[in-house]
XYZ file of C-alpha atoms in Angstrom:
594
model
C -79.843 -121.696 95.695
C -78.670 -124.956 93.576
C -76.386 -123.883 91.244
C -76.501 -125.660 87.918
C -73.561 -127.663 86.936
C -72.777 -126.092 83.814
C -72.000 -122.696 86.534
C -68.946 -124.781 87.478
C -66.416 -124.382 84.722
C -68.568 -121.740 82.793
C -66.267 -119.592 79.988
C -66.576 -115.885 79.223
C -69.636 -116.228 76.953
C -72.682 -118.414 77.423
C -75.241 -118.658 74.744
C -79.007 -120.023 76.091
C -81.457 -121.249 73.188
C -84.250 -122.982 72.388
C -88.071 -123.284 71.313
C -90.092 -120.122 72.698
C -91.972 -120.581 75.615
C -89.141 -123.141 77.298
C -88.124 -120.675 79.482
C -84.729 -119.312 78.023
C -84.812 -115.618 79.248
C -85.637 -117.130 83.204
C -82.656 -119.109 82.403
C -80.608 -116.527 81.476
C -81.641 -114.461 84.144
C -81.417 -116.882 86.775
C -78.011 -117.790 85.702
C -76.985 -113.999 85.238
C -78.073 -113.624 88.931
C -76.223 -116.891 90.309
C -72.956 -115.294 88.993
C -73.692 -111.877 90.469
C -74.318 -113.367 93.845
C -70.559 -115.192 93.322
C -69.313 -111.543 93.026
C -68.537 -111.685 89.205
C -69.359 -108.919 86.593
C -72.602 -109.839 84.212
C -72.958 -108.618 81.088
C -76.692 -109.860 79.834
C -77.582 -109.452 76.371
C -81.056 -110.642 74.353
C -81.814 -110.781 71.205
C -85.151 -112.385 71.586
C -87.775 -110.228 69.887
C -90.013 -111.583 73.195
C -87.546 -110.101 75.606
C -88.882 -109.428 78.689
C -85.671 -108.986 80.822
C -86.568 -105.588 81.761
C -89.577 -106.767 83.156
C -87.802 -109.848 84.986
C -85.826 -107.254 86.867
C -88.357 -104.152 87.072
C -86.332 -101.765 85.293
C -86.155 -100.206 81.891
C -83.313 -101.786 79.825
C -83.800 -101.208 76.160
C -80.632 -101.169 73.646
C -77.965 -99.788 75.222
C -76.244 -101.113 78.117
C -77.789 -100.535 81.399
C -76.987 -101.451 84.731
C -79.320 -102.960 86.793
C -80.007 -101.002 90.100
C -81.719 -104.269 91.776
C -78.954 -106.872 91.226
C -75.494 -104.986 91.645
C -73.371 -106.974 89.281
C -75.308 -107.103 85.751
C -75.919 -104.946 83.210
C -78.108 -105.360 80.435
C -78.946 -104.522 76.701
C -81.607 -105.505 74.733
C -81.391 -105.704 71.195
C -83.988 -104.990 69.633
C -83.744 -107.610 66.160
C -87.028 -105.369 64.340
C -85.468 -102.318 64.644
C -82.237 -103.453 63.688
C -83.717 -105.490 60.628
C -85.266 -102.226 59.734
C -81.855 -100.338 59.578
C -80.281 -102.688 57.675
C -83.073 -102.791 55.413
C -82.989 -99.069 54.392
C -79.451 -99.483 54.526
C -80.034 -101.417 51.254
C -82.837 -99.977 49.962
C -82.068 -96.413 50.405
C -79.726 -95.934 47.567
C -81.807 -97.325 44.327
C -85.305 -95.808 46.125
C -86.485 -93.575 43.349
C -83.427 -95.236 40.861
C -86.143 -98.458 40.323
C -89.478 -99.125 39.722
C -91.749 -99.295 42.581
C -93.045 -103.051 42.066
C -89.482 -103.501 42.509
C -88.656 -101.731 45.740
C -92.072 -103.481 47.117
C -90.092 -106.943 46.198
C -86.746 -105.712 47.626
C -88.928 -104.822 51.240
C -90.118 -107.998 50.965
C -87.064 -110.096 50.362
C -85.627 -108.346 53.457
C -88.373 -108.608 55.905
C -88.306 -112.345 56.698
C -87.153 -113.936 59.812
C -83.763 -114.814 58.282
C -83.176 -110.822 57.869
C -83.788 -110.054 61.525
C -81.528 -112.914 62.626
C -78.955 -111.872 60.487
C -79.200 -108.339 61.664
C -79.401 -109.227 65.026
C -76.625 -111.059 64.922
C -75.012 -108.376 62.954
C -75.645 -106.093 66.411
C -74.166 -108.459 69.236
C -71.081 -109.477 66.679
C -68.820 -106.963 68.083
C -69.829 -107.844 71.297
C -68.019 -111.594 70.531
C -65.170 -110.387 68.284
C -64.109 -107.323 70.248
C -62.756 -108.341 73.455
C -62.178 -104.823 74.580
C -65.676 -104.017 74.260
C -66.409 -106.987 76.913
C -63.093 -106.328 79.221
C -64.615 -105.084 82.109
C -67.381 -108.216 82.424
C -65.980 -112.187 83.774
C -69.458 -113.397 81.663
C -71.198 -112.460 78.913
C -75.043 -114.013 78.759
C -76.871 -114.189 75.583
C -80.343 -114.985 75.763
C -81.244 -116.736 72.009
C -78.075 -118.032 69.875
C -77.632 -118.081 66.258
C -79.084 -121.145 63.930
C -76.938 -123.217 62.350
C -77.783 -121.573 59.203
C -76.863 -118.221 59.917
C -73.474 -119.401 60.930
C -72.863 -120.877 57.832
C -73.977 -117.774 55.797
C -71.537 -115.944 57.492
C -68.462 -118.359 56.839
C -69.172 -118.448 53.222
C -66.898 -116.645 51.600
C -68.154 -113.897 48.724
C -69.676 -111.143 47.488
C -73.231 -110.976 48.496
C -74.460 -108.011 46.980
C -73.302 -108.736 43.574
C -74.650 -112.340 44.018
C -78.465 -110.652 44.226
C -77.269 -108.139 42.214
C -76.863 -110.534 39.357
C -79.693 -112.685 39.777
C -77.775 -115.500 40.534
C -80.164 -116.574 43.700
C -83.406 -116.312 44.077
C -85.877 -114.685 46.702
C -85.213 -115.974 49.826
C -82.685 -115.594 52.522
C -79.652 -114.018 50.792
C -81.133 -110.558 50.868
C -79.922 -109.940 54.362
C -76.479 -110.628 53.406
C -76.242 -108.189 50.342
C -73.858 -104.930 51.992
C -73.112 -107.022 54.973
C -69.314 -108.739 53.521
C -67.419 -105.163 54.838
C -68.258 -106.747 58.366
C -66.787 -110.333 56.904
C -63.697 -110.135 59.307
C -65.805 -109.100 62.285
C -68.158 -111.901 61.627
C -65.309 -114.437 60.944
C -64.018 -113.725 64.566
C -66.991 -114.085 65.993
C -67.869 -117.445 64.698
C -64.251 -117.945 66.076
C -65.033 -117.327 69.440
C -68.502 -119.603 69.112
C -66.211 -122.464 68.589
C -64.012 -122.207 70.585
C -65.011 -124.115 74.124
C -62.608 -122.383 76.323
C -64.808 -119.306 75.469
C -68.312 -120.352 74.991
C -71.057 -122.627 75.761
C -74.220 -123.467 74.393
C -77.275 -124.274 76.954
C -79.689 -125.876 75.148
C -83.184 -124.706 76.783
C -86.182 -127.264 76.335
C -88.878 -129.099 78.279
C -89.227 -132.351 78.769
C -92.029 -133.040 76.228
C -91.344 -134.215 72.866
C -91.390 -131.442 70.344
C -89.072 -128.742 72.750
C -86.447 -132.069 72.942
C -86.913 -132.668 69.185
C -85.972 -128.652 68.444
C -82.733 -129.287 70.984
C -81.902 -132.288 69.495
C -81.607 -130.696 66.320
C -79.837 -127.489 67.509
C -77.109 -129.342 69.202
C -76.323 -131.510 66.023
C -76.393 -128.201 63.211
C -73.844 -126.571 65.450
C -72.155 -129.102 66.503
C -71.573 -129.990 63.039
C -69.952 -126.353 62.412
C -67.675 -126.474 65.858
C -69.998 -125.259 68.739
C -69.638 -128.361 70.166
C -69.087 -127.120 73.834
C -73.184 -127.927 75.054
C -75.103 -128.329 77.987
C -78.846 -128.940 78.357
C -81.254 -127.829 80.751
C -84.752 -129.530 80.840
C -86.760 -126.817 82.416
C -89.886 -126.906 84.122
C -90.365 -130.285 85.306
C -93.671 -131.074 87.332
C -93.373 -131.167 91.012
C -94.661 -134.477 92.976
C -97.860 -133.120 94.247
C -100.162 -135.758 96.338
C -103.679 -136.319 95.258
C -103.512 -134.562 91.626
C -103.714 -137.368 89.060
C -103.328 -134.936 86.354
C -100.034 -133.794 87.583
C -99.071 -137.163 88.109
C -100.014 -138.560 84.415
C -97.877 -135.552 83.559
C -94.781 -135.926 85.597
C -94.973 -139.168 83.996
C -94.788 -138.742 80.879
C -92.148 -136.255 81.292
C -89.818 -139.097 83.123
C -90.912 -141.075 79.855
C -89.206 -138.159 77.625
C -86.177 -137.943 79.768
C -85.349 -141.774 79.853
C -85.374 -141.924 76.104
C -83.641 -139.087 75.295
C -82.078 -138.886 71.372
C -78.353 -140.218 71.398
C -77.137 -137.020 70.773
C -78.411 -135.505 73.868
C -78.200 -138.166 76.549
C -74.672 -137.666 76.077
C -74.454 -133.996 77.123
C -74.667 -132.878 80.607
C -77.707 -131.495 81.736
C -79.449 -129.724 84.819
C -83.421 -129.758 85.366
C -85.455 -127.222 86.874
C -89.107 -127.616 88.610
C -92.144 -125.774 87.015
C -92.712 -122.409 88.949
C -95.982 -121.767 89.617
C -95.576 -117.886 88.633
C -93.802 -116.539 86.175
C -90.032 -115.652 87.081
C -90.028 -112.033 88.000
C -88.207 -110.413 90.478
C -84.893 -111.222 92.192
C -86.599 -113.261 94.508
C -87.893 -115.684 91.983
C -85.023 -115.456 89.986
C -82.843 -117.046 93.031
C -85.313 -119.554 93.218
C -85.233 -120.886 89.867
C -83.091 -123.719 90.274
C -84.289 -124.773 93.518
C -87.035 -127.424 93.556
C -89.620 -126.296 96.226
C -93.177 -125.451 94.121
C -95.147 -122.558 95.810
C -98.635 -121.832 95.322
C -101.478 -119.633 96.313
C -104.835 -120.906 97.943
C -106.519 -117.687 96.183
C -106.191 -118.619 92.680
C -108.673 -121.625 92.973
C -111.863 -119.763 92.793
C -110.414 -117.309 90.004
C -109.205 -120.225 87.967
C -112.974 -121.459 88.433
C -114.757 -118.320 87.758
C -112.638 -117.623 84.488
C -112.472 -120.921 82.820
C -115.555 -121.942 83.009
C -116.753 -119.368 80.616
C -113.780 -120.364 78.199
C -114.938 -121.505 74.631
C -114.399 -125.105 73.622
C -112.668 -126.441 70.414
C -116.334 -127.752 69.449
C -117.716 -124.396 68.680
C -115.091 -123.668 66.153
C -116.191 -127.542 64.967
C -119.677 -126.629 65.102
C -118.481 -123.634 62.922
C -116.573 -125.277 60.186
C -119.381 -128.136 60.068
C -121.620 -125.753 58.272
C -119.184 -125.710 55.082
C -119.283 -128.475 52.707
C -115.958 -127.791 51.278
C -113.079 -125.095 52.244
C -109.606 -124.804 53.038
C -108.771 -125.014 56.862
C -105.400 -123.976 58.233
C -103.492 -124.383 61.938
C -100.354 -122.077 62.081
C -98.131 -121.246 64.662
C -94.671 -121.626 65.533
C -93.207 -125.191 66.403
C -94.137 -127.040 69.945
C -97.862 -124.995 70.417
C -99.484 -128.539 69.038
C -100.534 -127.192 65.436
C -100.460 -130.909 64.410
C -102.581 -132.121 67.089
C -104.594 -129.554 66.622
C -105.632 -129.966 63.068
C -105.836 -133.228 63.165
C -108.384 -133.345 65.633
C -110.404 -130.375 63.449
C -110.415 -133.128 60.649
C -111.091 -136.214 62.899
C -113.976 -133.935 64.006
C -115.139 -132.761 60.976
C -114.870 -136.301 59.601
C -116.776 -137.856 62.302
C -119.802 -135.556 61.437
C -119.908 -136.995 58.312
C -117.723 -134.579 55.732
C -115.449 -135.603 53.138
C -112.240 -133.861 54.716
C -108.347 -134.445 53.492
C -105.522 -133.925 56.106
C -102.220 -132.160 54.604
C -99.536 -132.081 57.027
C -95.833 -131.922 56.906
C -95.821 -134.891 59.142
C -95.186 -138.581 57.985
C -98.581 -140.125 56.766
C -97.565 -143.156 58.716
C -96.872 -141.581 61.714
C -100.372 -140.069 61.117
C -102.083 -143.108 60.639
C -100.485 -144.952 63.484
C -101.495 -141.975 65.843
C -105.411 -142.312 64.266
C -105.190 -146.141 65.485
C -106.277 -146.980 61.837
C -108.168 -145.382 59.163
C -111.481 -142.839 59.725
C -114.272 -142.921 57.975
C -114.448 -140.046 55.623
C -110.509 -138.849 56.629
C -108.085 -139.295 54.233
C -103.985 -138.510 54.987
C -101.976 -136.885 51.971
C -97.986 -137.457 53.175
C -96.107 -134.184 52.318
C -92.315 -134.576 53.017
C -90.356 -131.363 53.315
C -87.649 -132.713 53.088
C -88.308 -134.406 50.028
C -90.055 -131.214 48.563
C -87.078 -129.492 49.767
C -84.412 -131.552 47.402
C -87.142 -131.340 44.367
C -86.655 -127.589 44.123
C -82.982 -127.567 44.943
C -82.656 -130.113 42.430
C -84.688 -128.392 39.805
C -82.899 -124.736 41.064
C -79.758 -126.337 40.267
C -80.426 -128.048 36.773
C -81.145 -124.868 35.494
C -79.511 -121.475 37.218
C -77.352 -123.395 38.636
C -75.216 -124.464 35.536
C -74.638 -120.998 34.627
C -72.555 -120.342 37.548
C -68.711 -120.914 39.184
C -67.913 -123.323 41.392
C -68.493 -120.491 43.994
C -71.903 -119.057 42.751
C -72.882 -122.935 42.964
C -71.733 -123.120 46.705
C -73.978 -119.620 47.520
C -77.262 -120.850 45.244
C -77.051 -123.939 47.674
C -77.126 -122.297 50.826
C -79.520 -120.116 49.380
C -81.438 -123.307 48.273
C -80.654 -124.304 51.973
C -82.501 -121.575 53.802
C -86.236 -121.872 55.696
C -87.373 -119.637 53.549
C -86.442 -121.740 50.642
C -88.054 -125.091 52.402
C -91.037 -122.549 52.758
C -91.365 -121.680 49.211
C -90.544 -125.757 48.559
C -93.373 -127.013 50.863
C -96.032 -124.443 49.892
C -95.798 -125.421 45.978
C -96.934 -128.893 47.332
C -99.574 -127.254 49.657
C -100.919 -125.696 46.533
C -102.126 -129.025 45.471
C -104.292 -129.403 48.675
C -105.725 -125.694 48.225
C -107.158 -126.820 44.638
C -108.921 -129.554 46.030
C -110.547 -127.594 48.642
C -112.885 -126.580 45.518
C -114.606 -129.787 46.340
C -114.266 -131.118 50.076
C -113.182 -129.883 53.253
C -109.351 -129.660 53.342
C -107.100 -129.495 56.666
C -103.556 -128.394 56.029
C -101.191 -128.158 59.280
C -98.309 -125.562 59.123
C -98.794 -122.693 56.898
C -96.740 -120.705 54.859
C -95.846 -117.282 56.563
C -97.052 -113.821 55.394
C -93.586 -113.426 54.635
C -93.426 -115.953 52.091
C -96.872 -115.471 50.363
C -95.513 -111.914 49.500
C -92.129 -112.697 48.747
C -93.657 -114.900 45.914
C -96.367 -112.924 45.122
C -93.739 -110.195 44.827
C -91.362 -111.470 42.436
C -94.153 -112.655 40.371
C -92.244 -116.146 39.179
C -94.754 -118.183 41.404
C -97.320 -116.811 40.106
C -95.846 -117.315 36.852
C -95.698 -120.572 37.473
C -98.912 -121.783 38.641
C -100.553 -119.789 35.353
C -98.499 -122.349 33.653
C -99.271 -125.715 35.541
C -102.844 -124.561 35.574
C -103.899 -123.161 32.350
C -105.396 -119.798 31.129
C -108.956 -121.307 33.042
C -107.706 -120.397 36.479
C -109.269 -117.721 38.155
C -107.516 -117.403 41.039
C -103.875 -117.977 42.460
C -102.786 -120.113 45.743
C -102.801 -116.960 47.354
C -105.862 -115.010 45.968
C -107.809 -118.151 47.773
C -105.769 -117.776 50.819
C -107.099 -114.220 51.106
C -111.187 -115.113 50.495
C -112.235 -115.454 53.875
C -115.176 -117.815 52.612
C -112.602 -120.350 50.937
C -109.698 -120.092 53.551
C -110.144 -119.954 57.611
C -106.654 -119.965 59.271
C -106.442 -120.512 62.330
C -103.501 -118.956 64.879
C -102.199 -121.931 67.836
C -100.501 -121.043 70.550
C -99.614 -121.525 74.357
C -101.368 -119.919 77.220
C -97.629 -118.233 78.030
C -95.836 -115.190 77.305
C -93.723 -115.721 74.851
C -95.870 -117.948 72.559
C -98.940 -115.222 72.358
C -96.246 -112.787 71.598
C -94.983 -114.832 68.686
C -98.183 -115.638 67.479
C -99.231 -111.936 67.595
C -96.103 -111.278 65.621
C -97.382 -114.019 62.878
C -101.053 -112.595 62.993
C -99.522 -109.163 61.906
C -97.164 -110.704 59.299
C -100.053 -112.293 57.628
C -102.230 -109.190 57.496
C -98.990 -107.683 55.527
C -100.174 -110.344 52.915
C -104.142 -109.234 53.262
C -105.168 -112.275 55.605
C -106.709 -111.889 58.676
C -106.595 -115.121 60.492
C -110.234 -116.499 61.202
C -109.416 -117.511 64.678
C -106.930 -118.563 67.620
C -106.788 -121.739 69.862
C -105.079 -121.511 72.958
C -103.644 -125.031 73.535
C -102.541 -126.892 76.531
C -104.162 -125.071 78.952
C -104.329 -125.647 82.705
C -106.858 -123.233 83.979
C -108.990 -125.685 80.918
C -108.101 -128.386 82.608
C -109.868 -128.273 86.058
C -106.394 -129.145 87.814
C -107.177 -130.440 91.919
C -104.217 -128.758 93.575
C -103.359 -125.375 94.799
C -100.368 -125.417 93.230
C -102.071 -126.022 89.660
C -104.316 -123.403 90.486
C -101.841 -120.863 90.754
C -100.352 -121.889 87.499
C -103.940 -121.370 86.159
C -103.830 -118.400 87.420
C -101.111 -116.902 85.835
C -102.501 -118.154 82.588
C -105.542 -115.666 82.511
C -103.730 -112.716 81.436
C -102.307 -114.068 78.582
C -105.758 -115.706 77.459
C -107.540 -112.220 78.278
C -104.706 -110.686 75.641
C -105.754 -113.474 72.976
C -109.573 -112.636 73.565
C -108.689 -108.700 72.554
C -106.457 -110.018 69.367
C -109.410 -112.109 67.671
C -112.979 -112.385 66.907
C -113.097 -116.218 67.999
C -110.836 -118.273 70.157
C -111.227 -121.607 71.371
C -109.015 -123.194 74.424
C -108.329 -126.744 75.018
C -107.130 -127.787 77.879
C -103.707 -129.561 78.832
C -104.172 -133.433 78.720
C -102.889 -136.061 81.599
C -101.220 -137.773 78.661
C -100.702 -136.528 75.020
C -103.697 -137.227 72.648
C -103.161 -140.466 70.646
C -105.528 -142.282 69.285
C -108.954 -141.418 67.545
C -110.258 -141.159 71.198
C -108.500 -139.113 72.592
C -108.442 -136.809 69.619
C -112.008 -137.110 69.902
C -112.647 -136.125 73.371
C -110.501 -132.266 72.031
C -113.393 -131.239 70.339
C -115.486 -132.131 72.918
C -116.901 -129.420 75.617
C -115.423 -130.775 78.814
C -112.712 -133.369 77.730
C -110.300 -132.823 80.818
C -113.323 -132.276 83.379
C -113.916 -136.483 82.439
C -110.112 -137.386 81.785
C -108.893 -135.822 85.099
C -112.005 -137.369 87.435
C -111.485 -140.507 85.422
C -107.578 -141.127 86.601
């Protein structure tokens, strides 16, 4: 086995994060099973709601500590961040249910069911584990598969009393409702955030791949928390493609990886960093697991006539086209979480939809520029509205500020503006400019990429202010709110994106349930990037195919209508190669073509 560098002077605690779907829990694993093999004690802890470590080493875990009968040297524990969100929660509400009116325990459940509440609970659970050394004593490592953001961190250091902050209205509905009860635990937390930066006791391993959006995400990571200490990082590009002779799709793609690595953002080419080749099967078993870091692909001469048996029968992108072609005006929405290609994904919908001859506007969080440069000019009938979230972002704070602000101290200020700091808040920010877009979908076809959550729909439908608000801007005419029309099936179709790969299905499961919280049933998935799509050459392509079917198979039973597109030799830029997504065959062409 090649041991990774960072293995070599590696402290008591090592934290492993990143996008999902990079490969953080085989990472952890690997690593857990690397020190085990060097005769050290393992203690291996997740906190990724798409755990799978259990299944990694065939055994039962759950949240307690286990040891693990197949690798004598780790035990386990997985936390379990819903169930611990859900304690907390009735922690909170428990003692004013029946004291308040029901509309208001409905916005209370709310308020404390977003992501920030499970990640503050979660890290609520494994908090001991970092504070208390003699809860970790008996272990030389402690692994933690998924490490606090940046902003959770600096909720915790803030100094206050949280409860009476909601209590008194002093921040609005967003993130600070996991922190109301929590400030008894304030010295616990304090040490922990100790021990984070501190490098003689922990390391972060920044997980990502080498394609643009997963280096983006670690690029970001490392500066947020390096900025608050954790400066003690090392990445690990996972997954590279293998040199395989003869397959010029793996080729175009090992490229463009060695593209991504050479021009890596300053702030990561100066870390240290390990890279791992792409497996062919998913990590399971101790077996595997000691091969993770070597770099000899394996493969399986079955898969081939699977792979071609299954995918040919996949639906193309063009039937959902074909599908939204028959409106003349609607809303259209991709969602999913960051790296599945949501962007590249709507944007060919409205290059489609626009070559076809409707009037369609593109929304998307992304630079209108950038946009425009990727179309290679203007398209007839497309038009590109620029929303900036970070712009929308300071608008609100701004406004927030100007007006509840100035009725606080100096230290309700500091906690309304990391409030004002939160996702949730950049959520709420973003969507008031969305809100725009969904009027003019009265009239045209409009595209918007990245959705609001379920989560935040009901969290402003809840408190009611929104709504409030857009009565207001709008006039006593309207008949319908922003999310009224996200709920009519005729004038909204969302559609779910995701990755043919564990851990992005389960996440986009997880968002398909959050928005039926809100009454919205999404109107169909795409399953992006897709190898088994993309008629691959080699064997060991086909096996990677192959292990993609199950998770495709699991889409086809969550939805009425899926599409899959397959992987492309290079990514799509360019009204071409946009073009050629929507298409029936696109990679059958590209991949013969090369």
């Amino acid at each position: 086995m090649n041991q990774p560098t960072f293995l070599d002077h590696l402290p008591k605690f090592a934290f492993f994060t990143g996008k999902g779907g990079v490969g953080k829990t085989s990472a952890t694993c690997a690593t857990a099973l690397a020190l085990a093999d060097q005769g050290k004690s393992v203690l291996l802890v997740s906190t990724d709601p798409a755990s799978n470590i259990g299944q990694v080493f065939d055994q039962h875990i759950g949240n307690q500590i286990t040891t693990l009968n197949t690798a004598p040297g780790i035990d386990a524990l997985e936390i379990d961040p819903e169930a611990a969100a859900a304690t907390n929660r009735e922690s909170i509400i428990k003692p004013v249910r029946g004291l308040l009116p029901k509309t208001e325990i409905q916005a209370m459940t709310e308020q404390l069911s977003g992501a920030c509440t499970t990640e503050i609970a979660s890290f609520n659970e494994f908090a001991d584990l970092i504070a208390d050394p003699d809860l970790t004593s008996d272990y030389d490592h402690v692994l933690l598969d998924t490490a606090p953001t940046g902003h959770t961190i600096r909720l915790l250091e803030l100094p206050g009393d949280w409860s009476q902050f909601i209590d008194e209205g002093k921040g609005d509905a967003s993130c600070l409702g996991p922190m109301a009860g929590l400030e008894s635990r304030r010295s616990v937390y304090q040490a922990a955030v100790n021990a984070l930066s501190d490098p003689a006791r922990t390391v972060l391993v920044l997980v990502a791949r080498a394609q643009r959006s997963a280096i983006q995400e670690a690029e970001r990571t490392s500066r947020e928390l390096a900025a608050l200490g954790m400066g003690n990082q090392h990445l690990l590009i996972n997954a590279l493609m293998p040199d395989l002779d003869g397959d010029s799709l793996a080729a175009a793609i090992r490229d463009q990886e060695h593209k991504e690595l050479a021009s890596l953002p300053s702030g990561l080419a100066r870390l240290p960093y390990d890279t791992t080749t792409l497996h062919s099967r998913n990590v399971v078993g101790i077996n595997s697991l000691r091969e993770f870091f070597t770099a000899t692909p394996t493969q399986s001469e079955q898969a081939a006539n699977h792979v071609r048996e299954v995918a040919g029968k996949y639906p193309p992108l063009a039937d959902l086209v074909d599908q939204l072609a028959e409106q003349t005006h609607g809303l259209f929405m991709t969602l999913g979480k960051g790296g599945v290609g949501k962007t590249t994904v709507a944007t060919a919908i409205a290059v489609a939809l626009a070559e076809r001859g409707r009037e369609v506007l593109l929304t998307t969080t992304d630079p209108a520029g950038n946009l425009t440069d990727t179309l290679n000019g203007t398209v007839a009938n497309l038009t590109i509205a620029k929303i900036d979230p970070d712009q929308a972002l300071r608008e609100y704070q701004n406004e927030v500020m100007a007006t509840k602000g100035t009725r606080l101290d100096a230290t309700g200020r500091a906690q309304l503006m990391e409030d004002l700091q939160s996702p949730c808040t950049q959520e709420v920010a973003v969507f008031r400019k969305f809100s725009e877009a969904i009027r003019e979908a009265h009239d045209h076809i409009v595209v918007i990429d990245t959705a609001p959550s379920g989560h935040t729909l009901l969290l402003l439908d809840a408190t009611g202010s929104y709504h409030r608000e857009m009565l207001h801007q709008m006039g006593d005419n309207l008949v319908a709110t922003p999310l009224t029309r996200l709920q009519d099936p005729d004038y909204t179709k969302m559609i779910i994106v995701t990755l043919p790969e564990t851990t992005p299905v389960l996440e986009a499961e997880q968002l398909q349930c959050d928005l039926q919280r809100a009454s919205i049933t999404p109107w169909a998935w795409v399953v992006n990037r897709s190898v088994a799509a993309a008629h691959p050459t080699s064997e060991f392509l086909h096996t990677v195919a192959d292990g993609e079917i199950p998770q495709i198979k699991h889409v086809q039973h969550l939805t009425e209508r899926m599409a899959v597109v397959p992987l492309l030799p290079t990514p799509p830029i360019g009204q071409d190669s946009l073009h050629s997504l929507s298409q029936s065959a696109p990679l059958a062409r590209s991949a013969s073509a090369r």
